[in-house]
mmCIF file of C-alpha atoms in Angstrom:
data_model
loop_
_atom_site.group_PDB
_atom_site.id
_atom_site.type_symbol
_atom_site.label_atom_id
_atom_site.label_comp_id
_atom_site.label_asym_id
_atom_site.label_seq_id
_atom_site.Cartn_x
_atom_site.Cartn_y
_atom_site.Cartn_z
ATOM 1 C CA THR M 1 59.377 126.515 26.370
ATOM 2 C CA GLY M 2 55.744 127.040 25.970
ATOM 3 C CA ARG M 3 53.819 124.799 23.256
ATOM 4 C CA ALA M 4 50.283 125.801 22.121
ATOM 5 C CA ASP M 5 47.899 124.156 19.110
ATOM 6 C CA CYS M 6 47.309 126.598 16.636
ATOM 7 C CA SER M 7 45.335 126.895 13.551
ATOM 8 C CA GLN M 8 47.412 128.128 10.463
ATOM 9 C CA ALA M 9 45.854 130.772 9.313
ATOM 10 C CA GLY M 10 45.056 130.901 5.434
ATOM 11 C CA HIS M 11 44.839 127.433 4.885
ATOM 12 C CA ALA M 12 41.491 125.536 4.049
ATOM 13 C CA SER M 13 42.713 122.049 6.220
ATOM 14 C CA ALA M 14 44.088 124.128 8.964
ATOM 15 C CA HIS M 15 41.768 122.485 11.284
ATOM 16 C CA HIS M 16 43.414 119.261 10.756
ATOM 17 C CA GLN M 17 46.440 120.012 11.205
ATOM 18 C CA HIS M 18 48.298 120.093 14.771
ATOM 19 C CA LEU M 19 51.087 122.681 15.050
ATOM 20 C CA GLY M 20 53.861 122.874 17.688
ATOM 21 C CA TRP M 21 55.161 126.694 18.567
ATOM 22 C CA ARG M 22 58.151 127.116 20.263
ATOM 23 C CA HIS M 23 57.906 130.889 22.151
ATOM 24 C CA LEU M 24 61.003 132.728 21.503
ATOM 25 C CA ALA M 25 60.535 136.207 23.894
ATOM 26 C CA GLY M 26 57.692 138.310 25.665
ATOM 27 C CA SER M 27 55.331 138.586 28.794
ATOM 28 C CA SER M 28 53.643 135.802 30.039
ATOM 29 C CA ASP M 29 50.491 137.500 28.096
ATOM 30 C CA LEU M 30 50.144 136.261 24.311
ATOM 31 C CA ALA M 31 50.358 139.691 22.918
ATOM 32 C CA GLY M 32 53.520 140.908 22.230
ATOM 33 C CA THR M 33 54.816 137.627 22.001
ATOM 34 C CA SER M 34 56.559 136.372 19.157
ATOM 35 C CA TRP M 35 57.144 132.078 17.747
ATOM 36 C CA VAL M 36 58.087 129.637 15.581
ATOM 37 C CA LEU M 37 56.829 126.361 14.282
ATOM 38 C CA ALA M 38 58.461 123.672 15.810
ATOM 39 C CA GLU M 39 56.315 121.066 14.247
ATOM 40 C CA LEU M 40 53.686 120.176 12.346
ATOM 41 C CA ASN M 41 51.298 117.139 12.491
ATOM 42 C CA GLY M 42 54.717 115.665 14.781
ATOM 43 C CA GLN M 43 57.220 116.443 12.392
ATOM 44 C CA PRO M 44 59.993 119.420 12.166
ATOM 45 C CA PRO M 45 59.788 122.104 9.488
ATOM 46 C CA VAL M 46 61.418 121.273 6.130
ATOM 47 C CA GLU M 47 65.077 122.359 7.424
ATOM 48 C CA GLY M 48 65.736 125.712 6.504
ATOM 49 C CA THR M 49 62.916 127.046 6.896
ATOM 50 C CA LEU M 50 61.544 129.081 9.094
ATOM 51 C CA VAL M 51 57.619 129.651 10.165
ATOM 52 C CA THR M 52 56.929 132.909 12.351
ATOM 53 C CA LEU M 53 54.501 134.098 14.601
ATOM 54 C CA GLN M 54 53.696 137.373 16.309
ATOM 55 C CA PHE M 55 50.921 138.468 17.980
ATOM 56 C CA ALA M 56 50.092 141.926 18.309
ATOM 57 C CA THR M 57 48.884 144.611 21.276
ATOM 58 C CA ASP M 58 45.865 145.501 18.976
ATOM 59 C CA GLY M 59 44.130 141.986 18.309
ATOM 60 C CA ARG M 60 46.203 141.243 14.778
ATOM 61 C CA ALA M 61 48.961 138.030 14.596
ATOM 62 C CA GLY M 62 51.168 137.658 11.765
ATOM 63 C CA GLY M 63 53.966 136.446 10.728
ATOM 64 C CA SER M 64 55.402 134.291 7.544
ATOM 65 C CA ASP M 65 56.642 130.911 6.251
ATOM 66 C CA GLY M 66 59.724 131.892 4.370
ATOM 67 C CA CYS M 67 58.162 133.004 1.313
ATOM 68 C CA ASN M 68 54.749 134.342 2.519
ATOM 69 C CA ARG M 69 52.934 136.784 4.735
ATOM 70 C CA TYR M 70 49.941 136.206 6.387
ATOM 71 C CA GLY M 71 47.619 138.036 8.869
ATOM 72 C CA VAL M 72 44.764 137.669 10.592
ATOM 73 C CA GLY M 73 42.945 138.852 13.835
ATOM 74 C CA TYR M 74 42.687 136.923 16.631
ATOM 75 C CA THR M 75 40.485 137.392 20.138
ATOM 76 C CA ILE M 76 41.214 135.420 23.627
ATOM 77 C CA SER M 77 38.607 134.943 25.449
ATOM 78 C CA GLY M 78 39.932 132.514 29.041
ATOM 79 C CA ASN M 79 41.764 129.433 28.043
ATOM 80 C CA ASN M 80 40.397 129.926 24.598
ATOM 81 C CA LEU M 81 41.910 131.562 21.568
ATOM 82 C CA THR M 82 40.156 131.920 18.506
ATOM 83 C CA PHE M 83 41.528 133.384 14.515
ATOM 84 C CA ALA M 84 39.072 135.157 12.873
ATOM 85 C CA ALA M 85 37.594 133.373 9.687
ATOM 86 C CA GLY M 86 38.246 135.360 6.040
ATOM 87 C CA SER M 87 41.166 137.913 7.915
ATOM 88 C CA GLY M 88 44.508 138.679 5.786
#
């Protein structure tokens, strides 16, 4: 199980939140992988809620929180993952 601290796309307070993601499947590269939210600020998601995040090979990431969908551009430089501001 892998974990990553990621910013939550589309939320103004995302910079102050710590997200734990659990890797579902895919290669060792980030592109082409799928993740589900395992914790938010040290707490598990609300029971029955599935928050997903997929990294496409074209530099886009997106997913769903069960009600809303989101999408954002991303770049990787060394060990740094950056989500594009204002994307959606």
